[in-house]
Short mmCIF file of C-alpha atoms and ligand atoms in Angstrom, two decimals:
data_model
loop_
_atom_site.label_atom_id
_atom_site.label_comp_id
_atom_site.label_asym_id
_atom_site.label_seq_id
_atom_site.Cartn_x
_atom_site.Cartn_y
_atom_site.Cartn_z
CA MET A 1 76.99 9.02 56.35
CA ASN A 2 74.09 8.81 58.71
CA ARG A 3 70.60 10.11 58.10
CA LYS A 4 71.14 13.29 60.07
CA SER A 5 74.16 14.46 58.09
CA LEU A 6 72.36 13.65 54.85
CA LEU A 7 69.54 15.85 56.07
CA ILE A 8 71.95 18.69 56.83
CA TRP A 9 73.46 18.39 53.37
CA LEU A 10 70.08 18.62 51.76
CA LEU A 11 69.07 21.49 54.01
CA MET A 12 72.19 23.49 53.13
CA LEU A 13 71.78 22.88 49.42
CA GLY A 14 68.08 23.76 49.66
CA LEU A 15 68.85 26.97 51.53
CA MET A 16 71.43 28.02 48.97
CA PHE A 17 69.07 27.25 46.12
CA VAL A 18 66.29 29.29 47.69
CA THR A 19 68.65 32.22 48.35
CA PHE A 20 69.97 32.28 44.81
CA THR A 21 66.52 32.04 43.29
CA TRP A 22 65.28 34.80 45.55
CA MET A 23 68.26 37.02 44.78
CA GLY A 24 67.60 36.46 41.08
CA ASN A 25 63.99 37.51 41.52
CA ARG A 26 65.05 40.56 43.46
CA GLU A 27 67.33 41.66 40.63
CA LYS A 28 64.55 41.08 38.16
CA SER A 29 62.00 43.00 40.12
CA ALA A 30 64.55 45.74 40.78
CA ALA A 31 64.95 46.10 37.03
CA GLY A 32 61.14 46.28 36.73
CA PRO A 33 59.87 49.91 36.74
CA LYS A 34 61.03 52.18 33.97
CA ALA A 35 62.98 55.21 35.23
CA VAL A 36 61.75 58.58 34.02
CA THR A 37 62.70 62.13 34.98
CA ILE A 38 60.28 64.16 37.08
CA SER A 39 59.50 66.52 34.19
CA GLU A 40 58.75 63.54 31.94
CA LEU A 41 56.42 62.24 34.59
CA ILE A 42 54.66 65.61 34.96
CA GLY A 43 54.31 65.70 31.19
CA MET A 44 52.66 62.29 31.22
CA VAL A 45 50.30 63.37 34.02
CA GLU A 46 49.32 66.40 32.00
CA ALA A 47 48.75 64.18 28.96
CA ASP A 48 46.37 62.06 31.14
CA GLN A 49 48.49 58.95 30.69
CA VAL A 50 49.00 58.23 34.41
CA LYS A 51 46.61 56.19 36.54
CA GLU A 52 48.07 56.47 40.05
CA VAL A 53 51.12 57.71 41.90
CA LEU A 54 52.84 56.94 45.19
CA ILE A 55 55.20 59.51 46.64
CA SER A 56 57.47 58.35 49.41
CA GLY A 57 60.23 60.07 51.30
CA LYS A 58 61.06 62.21 54.29
CA GLU A 59 59.55 65.65 54.93
CA ARG A 60 62.80 67.22 53.78
CA GLY A 61 65.05 65.62 51.24
CA GLY A 62 64.47 63.65 48.06
CA LYS A 63 61.31 61.73 47.36
CA GLU A 64 60.93 58.54 45.45
CA ILE A 65 57.98 58.41 43.15
CA ALA A 66 56.34 55.28 41.84
CA ALA A 67 53.66 55.56 39.18
CA VAL A 68 51.47 53.33 37.08
CA THR A 69 50.33 54.42 33.64
CA LYS A 70 46.90 53.75 32.24
CA LYS A 71 48.56 51.02 30.15
CA ASP A 72 49.67 49.42 33.44
CA GLU A 73 53.31 50.22 32.92
CA ALA A 74 55.30 50.76 36.13
CA LEU A 75 57.43 53.90 36.33
CA LYS A 76 59.82 55.28 38.90
CA SER A 77 61.26 58.67 39.36
CA PHE A 78 63.03 60.87 41.85
CA ALA A 79 62.57 64.54 42.78
CA LEU A 80 63.76 66.96 45.43
CA ASP A 81 60.66 69.06 45.11
CA THR A 82 57.29 67.51 44.32
CA ASP A 83 55.10 70.64 44.40
CA ASP A 84 54.77 70.84 40.61
CA LEU A 85 53.93 67.17 40.42
CA ARG A 86 51.27 67.53 43.09
CA LYS A 87 49.73 70.48 41.30
CA ALA A 88 49.56 68.52 38.05
CA LEU A 89 48.09 65.48 39.85
CA ASN A 90 45.39 67.63 41.49
CA ALA A 91 44.59 69.42 38.25
CA HIS A 92 44.16 66.17 36.34
CA LYS A 93 42.46 64.34 39.22
CA VAL A 94 45.04 61.51 39.35
CA LYS A 95 44.90 59.35 42.46
CA TYR A 96 48.00 59.71 44.59
CA ALA A 97 49.23 58.84 48.04
CA GLU A 98 52.11 60.02 50.15
CA ARG A 99 53.97 58.19 52.84
CA GLU A 100 56.97 58.71 54.94
CA ALA A 101 59.70 56.37 53.73
CA PRO A 102 60.82 53.74 56.18
CA ASP A 103 64.10 54.52 57.90
CA SER A 104 66.66 53.75 55.30
CA GLY A 105 69.51 53.23 57.79
CA GLY A 106 68.35 49.72 58.69
CA SER A 107 67.51 48.76 55.19
CA VAL A 108 70.99 49.62 53.98
CA TRP A 109 72.43 47.12 56.39
CA LEU A 110 69.81 44.60 55.47
CA ALA A 111 70.60 45.07 51.81
CA VAL A 112 74.32 44.58 52.45
CA LEU A 113 73.61 41.47 54.48
CA LEU A 114 71.31 40.05 51.82
CA ASN A 115 73.87 40.68 49.12
CA PHE A 116 76.50 38.82 51.09
CA LEU A 117 74.20 36.00 52.22
CA PRO A 118 75.20 33.53 49.50
CA ILE A 119 78.88 34.10 50.27
CA ILE A 120 78.32 33.62 54.01
CA LEU A 121 76.42 30.42 53.30
CA ILE A 122 79.16 29.10 51.05
CA VAL A 123 81.82 29.85 53.67
CA PHE A 124 79.81 27.99 56.33
CA PHE A 125 79.30 25.09 54.01
CA VAL A 126 82.99 24.77 53.21
CA LEU A 127 83.95 25.03 56.89
CA TRP A 128 81.44 22.38 57.76
CA MET A 129 82.73 20.05 55.05
CA MET A 130 86.29 20.52 56.31
CA ASN A 131 85.16 19.75 59.81
CA ARG A 132 83.53 16.54 58.68
CA ALA A 133 86.53 15.43 56.70
CA GLN A 134 88.88 15.92 59.63
CA GLY A 135 86.51 14.43 62.17
CA GLY A 136 86.56 11.12 60.27
CA GLY A 137 90.25 10.72 60.97
CA GLY A 138 90.29 11.11 64.70
CA ALA A 139 87.63 9.94 67.03
CA SER A 140 88.82 12.24 69.73
CA ARG A 141 88.06 15.58 68.13
CA VAL A 142 85.93 17.90 70.13
CA ILE A 143 83.60 19.82 67.92
CA GLY A 144 82.05 22.76 69.65
CA GLY A 145 81.20 20.86 72.79
CA HIS A 146 79.12 18.30 70.96
CA THR A 147 81.05 15.53 72.53
CA ALA A 148 79.95 16.09 76.09
CA THR A 149 77.90 13.09 77.02
CA LYS A 150 74.20 13.54 77.31
CA ALA A 151 74.09 10.81 79.92
CA LYS A 152 72.00 11.86 82.85
CA LEU A 153 73.44 11.22 86.23
CA TYR A 154 71.09 9.88 88.83
CA GLN A 155 72.92 10.25 92.08
CA THR A 156 71.64 7.15 93.81
CA SER A 157 68.33 6.29 92.24
CA ASP A 158 65.62 5.57 94.79
CA THR A 159 64.17 2.67 92.84
CA THR A 160 64.45 -0.68 94.59
CA PHE A 161 63.63 -4.27 93.72
CA ASN A 162 60.25 -3.68 95.38
CA ASP A 163 59.32 -1.51 92.41
CA VAL A 164 60.10 -4.29 89.97
CA ALA A 165 57.54 -7.04 89.68
CA GLY A 166 56.78 -9.99 87.46
CA ILE A 167 60.33 -10.59 86.26
CA ASP A 168 61.64 -12.48 89.26
CA GLU A 169 64.21 -14.54 87.36
CA ALA A 170 65.80 -11.44 85.90
CA VAL A 171 65.89 -9.83 89.33
CA GLU A 172 67.63 -12.90 90.75
CA GLU A 173 70.22 -12.74 87.97
CA VAL A 174 71.21 -9.18 88.76
CA ARG A 175 70.89 -9.37 92.52
CA ASP A 176 74.52 -10.31 93.08
CA LEU A 177 75.62 -7.13 91.27
CA VAL A 178 74.23 -5.21 94.23
CA GLY A 179 76.52 -7.08 96.60
CA PHE A 180 79.49 -6.37 94.39
CA LEU A 181 78.75 -2.70 93.97
CA SER A 182 78.13 -2.05 97.62
CA ASN A 183 81.10 -4.07 98.85
CA PRO A 184 83.61 -4.79 96.10
CA LYS A 185 86.36 -5.79 98.52
CA ALA A 186 84.46 -8.84 99.75
CA PHE A 187 84.38 -10.15 96.21
CA ASN A 188 88.01 -9.40 95.46
CA ARG A 189 89.11 -11.37 98.49
CA LEU A 190 88.32 -14.70 96.87
CA GLY A 191 89.66 -13.65 93.50
CA GLY A 192 86.33 -13.92 91.76
CA ARG A 193 85.87 -11.96 88.58
CA ILE A 194 82.87 -9.75 88.58
CA PRO A 195 81.02 -9.51 85.29
CA ARG A 196 81.89 -6.26 83.62
CA GLY A 197 78.91 -6.05 81.39
CA VAL A 198 75.43 -7.49 81.64
CA LEU A 199 73.20 -7.53 78.64
CA LEU A 200 69.49 -7.20 79.39
CA VAL A 201 67.54 -8.71 76.55
CA GLY A 202 63.82 -8.23 76.05
CA PRO A 203 61.10 -6.27 74.29
CA SER A 204 60.79 -2.60 75.12
CA GLY A 205 58.75 -1.67 78.15
CA THR A 206 59.47 -4.87 80.06
CA GLY A 207 61.47 -3.06 82.71
CA LYS A 208 65.13 -3.26 81.66
CA THR A 209 65.90 0.33 82.58
CA LEU A 210 63.86 -0.09 85.72
CA LEU A 211 65.98 -3.10 86.64
CA GLY A 212 69.17 -1.10 86.12
CA ARG A 213 67.87 1.69 88.32
CA ALA A 214 66.80 -0.79 90.94
CA VAL A 215 70.31 -2.30 91.09
CA ALA A 216 71.75 1.20 91.48
CA GLY A 217 69.13 2.07 94.07
CA GLU A 218 69.71 -1.07 96.11
CA ALA A 219 73.48 -0.63 96.04
CA LYS A 220 73.13 3.13 96.60
CA VAL A 221 75.49 3.97 93.75
CA PRO A 222 75.11 6.52 90.93
CA PHE A 223 73.35 5.48 87.78
CA PHE A 224 74.53 6.83 84.43
CA TYR A 225 72.04 6.49 81.62
CA GLY A 226 73.02 6.83 77.98
CA SER A 227 71.09 5.80 74.93
CA ALA A 228 73.18 4.41 72.11
CA SER A 229 70.96 5.93 69.47
CA GLU A 230 71.44 9.34 71.07
CA VAL A 231 75.19 8.97 71.01
CA VAL A 232 75.36 8.50 67.26
CA GLU A 233 74.73 11.98 66.05
CA MET A 234 75.46 14.15 63.15
CA PHE A 235 79.19 14.65 63.47
CA VAL A 236 81.51 11.82 62.71
CA GLY A 237 83.58 11.06 65.73
CA THR A 238 81.32 12.58 68.34
CA GLY A 239 79.73 9.25 69.20
CA ALA A 240 83.07 7.80 70.19
CA ALA A 241 84.05 10.93 72.07
CA ARG A 242 80.79 10.89 73.95
CA VAL A 243 81.30 7.30 74.96
CA ARG A 244 84.73 8.20 76.31
CA ASP A 245 83.32 11.13 78.18
CA LEU A 246 80.60 8.95 79.70
CA PHE A 247 83.08 6.35 80.88
CA GLU A 248 85.44 9.01 82.24
CA LYS A 249 82.68 10.61 84.29
CA ALA A 250 81.54 7.21 85.50
CA LYS A 251 85.02 6.07 86.54
CA LYS A 252 85.34 9.13 88.73
CA GLN A 253 82.13 8.12 90.51
CA ALA A 254 82.95 4.42 90.89
CA PRO A 255 81.39 2.23 92.11
CA CYS A 256 78.52 2.98 89.78
CA ILE A 257 76.38 1.67 86.98
CA ILE A 258 76.49 2.73 83.37
CA PHE A 259 73.31 1.88 81.55
CA ILE A 260 73.45 1.87 77.75
CA ASP A 261 69.99 1.70 76.22
CA GLU A 262 69.34 0.39 72.71
CA LEU A 263 72.80 -1.11 72.39
CA ASP A 264 71.85 -2.58 69.02
CA ALA A 265 71.82 0.94 67.58
CA VAL A 266 75.63 0.89 67.64
CA GLY A 267 76.43 -2.72 68.33
CA ARG A 268 75.29 -4.38 65.12
CA LYS A 269 77.54 -6.89 63.47
CA ARG A 270 80.27 -5.09 61.58
CA GLY A 271 81.45 -5.51 58.04
CA GLY A 272 77.95 -5.39 56.63
CA THR A 273 76.85 -3.25 53.76
CA SER A 274 76.51 -0.10 55.73
CA PHE A 275 75.83 3.13 53.94
CA GLY A 276 79.01 5.19 54.12
CA GLY A 277 81.54 2.39 54.01
CA GLY A 278 82.98 0.24 56.74
CA HIS A 279 84.36 3.12 58.76
CA ASP A 280 81.20 4.83 59.74
CA GLU A 281 80.13 6.56 62.88
CA ARG A 282 78.40 3.57 64.39
CA GLU A 283 81.44 1.42 64.10
CA GLN A 284 83.71 3.99 65.71
CA THR A 285 81.30 4.33 68.59
CA LEU A 286 81.14 0.58 69.02
CA ASN A 287 84.94 0.35 68.95
CA GLN A 288 85.12 3.01 71.61
CA ILE A 289 82.72 1.09 73.85
CA LEU A 290 84.84 -2.03 73.41
CA THR A 291 88.05 -0.16 74.12
CA GLU A 292 86.60 1.41 77.24
CA MET A 293 85.37 -1.94 78.51
CA ASP A 294 88.76 -3.55 77.94
CA GLY A 295 90.55 -0.60 79.48
CA PHE A 296 89.03 -1.10 82.92
CA SER A 297 91.26 -2.81 85.31
CA PRO A 298 89.13 -5.62 86.67
CA ASN A 299 87.02 -4.66 89.63
CA THR A 300 87.16 -0.88 89.17
CA GLY A 301 83.65 -0.95 90.40
CA VAL A 302 81.93 0.15 87.23
CA ILE A 303 79.31 -2.21 85.91
CA ILE A 304 77.86 -1.71 82.51
CA LEU A 305 74.32 -2.74 81.87
CA ALA A 306 73.09 -2.61 78.31
CA ALA A 307 69.62 -3.17 76.98
CA THR A 308 68.58 -4.50 73.62
CA ASN A 309 65.64 -6.22 72.05
CA ARG A 310 67.77 -7.62 69.22
CA PRO A 311 70.53 -9.77 70.75
CA ASP A 312 70.78 -11.67 67.48
CA VAL A 313 72.16 -8.67 65.57
CA LEU A 314 74.85 -7.77 68.09
CA ASP A 315 78.47 -7.95 67.08
CA GLN A 316 80.23 -10.97 68.52
CA ALA A 317 82.96 -8.76 69.90
CA LEU A 318 80.40 -7.38 72.33
CA THR A 319 79.31 -10.72 73.73
CA ARG A 320 82.84 -12.05 74.22
CA PRO A 321 83.98 -12.92 77.76
CA GLY A 322 85.16 -9.82 79.57
CA ARG A 323 82.58 -7.67 77.86
CA PHE A 324 78.85 -8.34 77.91
CA ASP A 325 79.38 -11.91 78.92
CA ARG A 326 76.24 -12.28 80.97
CA GLN A 327 72.86 -12.17 79.35
CA VAL A 328 69.69 -11.72 81.34
CA VAL A 329 66.41 -12.22 79.58
CA VAL A 330 63.69 -9.78 80.61
CA PRO A 331 60.54 -11.21 79.05
CA ALA A 332 57.04 -9.81 78.80
CA PRO A 333 55.38 -10.85 82.06
CA ASP A 334 53.04 -13.83 82.38
CA VAL A 335 49.60 -13.62 83.98
CA LYS A 336 50.98 -13.80 87.55
CA GLY A 337 53.65 -11.27 86.66
CA ARG A 338 51.09 -8.87 85.22
CA GLU A 339 49.03 -9.11 88.38
CA ALA A 340 52.11 -8.33 90.46
CA ILE A 341 53.06 -5.37 88.25
CA LEU A 342 49.53 -3.99 88.46
CA LYS A 343 49.74 -4.17 92.23
CA VAL A 344 53.03 -2.25 92.20
CA HIS A 345 51.60 0.54 90.11
CA ALA A 346 48.30 0.62 91.99
CA ARG A 347 50.11 1.56 95.20
CA GLY A 348 49.48 5.24 94.77
CA LEU A 349 45.90 4.89 93.52
CA LYS A 350 42.60 5.02 95.37
CA LEU A 351 40.82 1.86 94.31
CA ALA A 352 37.20 0.78 94.64
CA PRO A 353 36.68 -2.66 96.19
CA ASP A 354 35.48 -4.18 92.90
CA VAL A 355 38.90 -3.89 91.22
CA ASP A 356 40.19 -7.41 90.65
CA PHE A 357 43.79 -7.49 89.41
CA SER A 358 43.61 -11.14 88.41
CA ILE A 359 40.88 -10.37 85.87
CA ILE A 360 42.78 -7.40 84.48
CA ALA A 361 45.90 -9.55 84.26
CA ARG A 362 44.01 -12.19 82.29
CA GLY A 363 42.69 -9.63 79.85
CA THR A 364 46.07 -8.10 79.11
CA ALA A 365 48.01 -11.04 77.67
CA GLY A 366 51.18 -9.96 75.91
CA MET A 367 51.32 -6.56 77.56
CA THR A 368 54.48 -5.28 79.17
CA GLY A 369 55.00 -3.50 82.47
CA ALA A 370 54.98 -0.15 80.67
CA ASP A 371 51.58 -0.98 79.06
CA LEU A 372 50.12 -1.95 82.42
CA GLU A 373 51.38 1.23 84.02
CA GLN A 374 49.72 3.17 81.22
CA ILE A 375 46.43 1.30 81.72
CA LEU A 376 46.26 2.16 85.40
CA ASN A 377 47.13 5.75 84.62
CA GLU A 378 44.39 5.97 81.97
CA ALA A 379 41.95 4.40 84.43
CA ALA A 380 42.81 6.99 87.07
CA LEU A 381 42.42 9.81 84.56
CA HIS A 382 39.06 8.43 83.46
CA ALA A 383 37.85 8.12 87.04
CA SER A 384 38.79 11.68 87.89
CA LYS A 385 37.29 12.96 84.65
CA THR A 386 33.96 11.34 85.54
CA GLY A 387 34.15 12.76 89.06
CA LYS A 388 34.50 9.49 90.94
CA GLU A 389 35.92 9.08 94.43
CA ALA A 390 37.92 5.97 93.53
CA VAL A 391 39.07 4.07 90.46
CA ASP A 392 36.68 1.20 89.82
CA MET A 393 36.62 -1.76 87.47
CA SER A 394 34.71 0.11 84.77
CA ASP A 395 37.50 2.70 84.58
CA VAL A 396 40.11 -0.03 84.26
CA SER A 397 38.06 -1.79 81.62
CA PHE A 398 37.71 1.49 79.72
CA ALA A 399 41.48 1.97 79.92
CA VAL A 400 42.25 -1.56 78.72
CA ASP A 401 39.97 -1.02 75.71
CA LYS A 402 41.59 2.31 75.00
CA VAL A 403 45.11 0.96 75.20
CA THR A 404 44.40 -2.22 73.23
CA MET A 405 41.95 -0.95 70.63
CA GLY A 406 42.43 2.80 70.49
CA PRO A 407 40.15 5.56 71.76
CA GLU A 408 36.39 5.46 71.29
CA ARG A 409 35.28 7.13 68.11
CA LYS A 410 32.49 9.16 69.55
CA SER A 411 32.25 11.39 66.50
CA MET A 412 31.53 8.46 64.20
CA VAL A 413 27.90 8.59 63.18
CA LEU A 414 26.26 5.21 62.72
CA THR A 415 22.71 4.72 61.54
CA ALA A 416 20.34 2.56 63.55
CA LYS A 417 20.66 -0.11 60.87
CA GLN A 418 24.46 -0.13 61.02
CA LYS A 419 24.32 -0.47 64.79
CA ARG A 420 21.76 -3.29 64.52
CA ASP A 421 23.88 -5.16 61.96
CA THR A 422 26.99 -4.80 64.11
CA ALA A 423 25.06 -5.99 67.14
CA TYR A 424 23.93 -9.13 65.31
CA HIS A 425 27.46 -9.75 64.08
CA GLU A 426 28.96 -9.47 67.56
CA ALA A 427 26.12 -11.54 69.02
CA GLY A 428 27.06 -14.28 66.55
CA HIS A 429 30.65 -14.34 67.88
CA THR A 430 29.39 -14.29 71.44
CA ILE A 431 26.88 -17.15 71.14
CA VAL A 432 29.28 -19.43 69.27
CA GLY A 433 32.12 -18.51 71.63
CA TRP A 434 29.92 -19.19 74.64
CA LEU A 435 28.70 -22.57 73.45
CA THR A 436 31.81 -24.00 71.81
CA ALA A 437 34.10 -26.16 73.92
CA GLY A 438 37.70 -24.97 73.66
CA CYS A 439 36.88 -21.28 73.21
CA ASP A 440 38.12 -18.84 75.81
CA PRO A 441 35.20 -17.57 77.92
CA VAL A 442 33.59 -14.44 76.48
CA HIS A 443 34.31 -11.48 78.72
CA LYS A 444 32.86 -8.44 77.03
CA VAL A 445 30.88 -7.45 73.95
CA THR A 446 30.65 -3.91 72.67
CA ILE A 447 29.35 -2.06 69.63
CA VAL A 448 31.11 1.18 70.49
CA PRO A 449 33.37 1.85 67.52
CA ARG A 450 37.06 2.02 68.38
CA GLY A 451 40.01 2.28 66.06
CA ARG A 452 38.95 0.53 62.89
CA ALA A 453 36.44 -1.84 64.51
CA LEU A 454 32.71 -1.13 64.72
CA GLY A 455 32.32 -3.61 67.54
CA VAL A 456 34.38 -6.11 69.50
CA THR A 457 33.77 -9.41 71.25
CA MET A 458 36.51 -9.98 73.78
CA SER A 459 37.26 -13.31 75.38
CA LEU A 460 39.68 -13.84 78.22
CA PRO A 461 42.03 -16.78 78.29
CA VAL A 462 42.07 -18.39 81.73
CA GLU A 463 45.85 -18.69 81.52
CA ASP A 464 48.60 -17.49 79.19
CA LYS A 465 48.89 -19.65 76.12
CA HIS A 466 52.31 -20.24 74.71
CA CYS A 467 51.23 -22.84 72.20
CA LEU A 468 47.81 -23.46 70.66
CA GLY A 469 46.54 -26.96 69.86
CA GLN A 470 44.59 -27.82 66.73
CA PRO A 471 41.23 -28.21 68.58
CA GLU A 472 41.68 -24.74 70.08
CA LEU A 473 42.41 -23.27 66.69
CA VAL A 474 39.29 -24.92 65.24
CA ALA A 475 37.25 -23.53 68.15
CA LEU A 476 38.69 -20.09 67.45
CA ILE A 477 37.79 -20.32 63.76
CA LYS A 478 34.24 -21.33 64.73
CA MET A 479 33.91 -18.35 66.98
CA LEU A 480 35.26 -16.01 64.31
CA PHE A 481 32.79 -17.50 61.83
CA GLY A 482 29.95 -16.90 64.29
CA GLY A 483 29.73 -13.25 63.23
CA ARG A 484 29.49 -14.08 59.55
CA CYS A 485 26.86 -16.82 60.19
CA ALA A 486 24.72 -14.41 62.20
CA GLU A 487 24.76 -11.97 59.28
CA ASP A 488 23.71 -14.72 56.86
CA LEU A 489 20.93 -15.94 59.16
CA ILE A 490 19.47 -12.61 60.19
CA LEU A 491 20.30 -10.18 57.36
CA GLY A 492 20.36 -12.75 54.61
CA TYR A 493 23.72 -11.52 53.29
CA GLY A 494 27.29 -10.97 54.48
CA THR A 495 28.99 -7.61 55.02
CA THR A 496 32.56 -6.37 54.68
CA GLY A 497 32.70 -6.25 58.47
CA ALA A 498 32.78 -10.03 58.46
P1 ADP B 501 62.57 -0.94 78.98
O1 ADP B 501 63.82 -0.33 79.48
O2 ADP B 501 62.57 -2.44 79.04
O3 ADP B 501 62.11 -0.45 77.65
P2 ADP B 501 61.45 0.50 81.16
O4 ADP B 501 62.25 -0.02 82.28
O5 ADP B 501 61.82 1.82 80.61
O6 ADP B 501 61.41 -0.54 79.98
O7 ADP B 501 59.92 0.49 81.59
C1 ADP B 501 59.10 1.61 81.49
C2 ADP B 501 58.21 1.72 82.69
O8 ADP B 501 57.28 0.65 82.74
C3 ADP B 501 58.97 1.63 84.00
O9 ADP B 501 59.40 2.89 84.39
C4 ADP B 501 57.94 1.07 84.95
O10 ADP B 501 57.15 2.08 85.49
C5 ADP B 501 57.08 0.20 84.06
N1 ADP B 501 57.50 -1.20 84.16
C6 ADP B 501 58.04 -1.94 83.18
N2 ADP B 501 58.30 -3.18 83.59
C7 ADP B 501 57.96 -3.24 84.89
C8 ADP B 501 58.01 -4.26 85.88
N3 ADP B 501 58.48 -5.48 85.62
N4 ADP B 501 57.57 -3.97 87.12
C9 ADP B 501 57.09 -2.74 87.39
N5 ADP B 501 57.02 -1.74 86.51
C10 ADP B 501 57.44 -1.97 85.26
#
């Protein structure tokens, strides 16, 4: 059972519990006021035992009377004619109010509905359980249209390889797919087997989907996008049915590309200790993907691209020849790659002459294409917010800080002493970093609080580092200690900031 169906279970049970409790309370409160006849009530009014009275009902017809005694006992009564009661109330100066009763027609229906609510709920619950039980047996059941694929069809995406930067090797790997998709006959002629499935492996945001779209765009073929985690939904069997639906739609549009995002959501190694036994939803969906891939006659013209950031957990059946037999690594870009990606996304921006992409690229080690796109977007927003004509380096630098360290905490109130202490601490890092051989050059120092930090000293590596040597690590430790030493020297004590 997946998390969603567990949630539905709990929700149903909760709803039934609430209804029963509420019905119970209704009965109790209905039994609350003591019923008395109208003459009894008048007698009590005349004996000065009644505190207040509410008369409700239509102009003509019976009136319901609610009363509270001086001992705070609730009473109810009913009368066709309330003139005598009113006279008694006026004579004994008892507070009373009259109101026209709400239209009882609606409330009758409501009452009937409420009385039947638990039964309706139980019937729904039983039907739902039966549905689940049957759905487990056949993957092909269609349950109320839930099986229609949610894949979005992009009739010829207009993305091209020009929009993809910094992952040149990956682009080279998929380039021949374009040739195959746009002219399958040329490939068939020599009897070559076109890869059916290509697995794009890399962290999220590195451009795997973008790459898929670019292949579709270059080959001018439709692009079907489906996310594996979306496919696995609350009803057992729908995942598999959706996969079938997706492949059916795609085959009609061949040549085309099917892109399955987050393949690891369904493609994990089977036979593990999955909650719900070995026959769960995920496994059925995976089996359906495998069946569909095997069912293609070679060279139908459908190429399946799948993305994952966990190739290690994928079931071996997926990576077998004839399925996802080609793996393309889409890594986080290096410094050159980041510069190229920034240039791609800066195309639509108005930039001031001081913007230097190589510096931004150096300061954004480890970031993916999606992060860089976000930085430029934040920079543009910041520039327009401050009423500038063009995006300049200070906007970009603001955006990098925001994306890497979180937004400025303008509301945080710091005393002059706290600011001074932070300044000394950061100055310690800066001086040691500046003067120690092996440290990356210091790029920026700030005592504007962001995220959890009161201040930051940022140094920029000249190039990406894939492996640090011992001398560099020692230099780094020295620089980190610089803050603490400054506190000792100037303040005479350390702080928790260090
Ligand atoms: P993934 O599928 O790997 O999670 P996406 O392809 O969805 O990543 O990337 C999200 C967005 O980030 C893209 O739409 C694109 O704008 C930007 N992006 C990511 N990588 C690159 C890249 N190599 N070149 C240009 N833009 C990129």
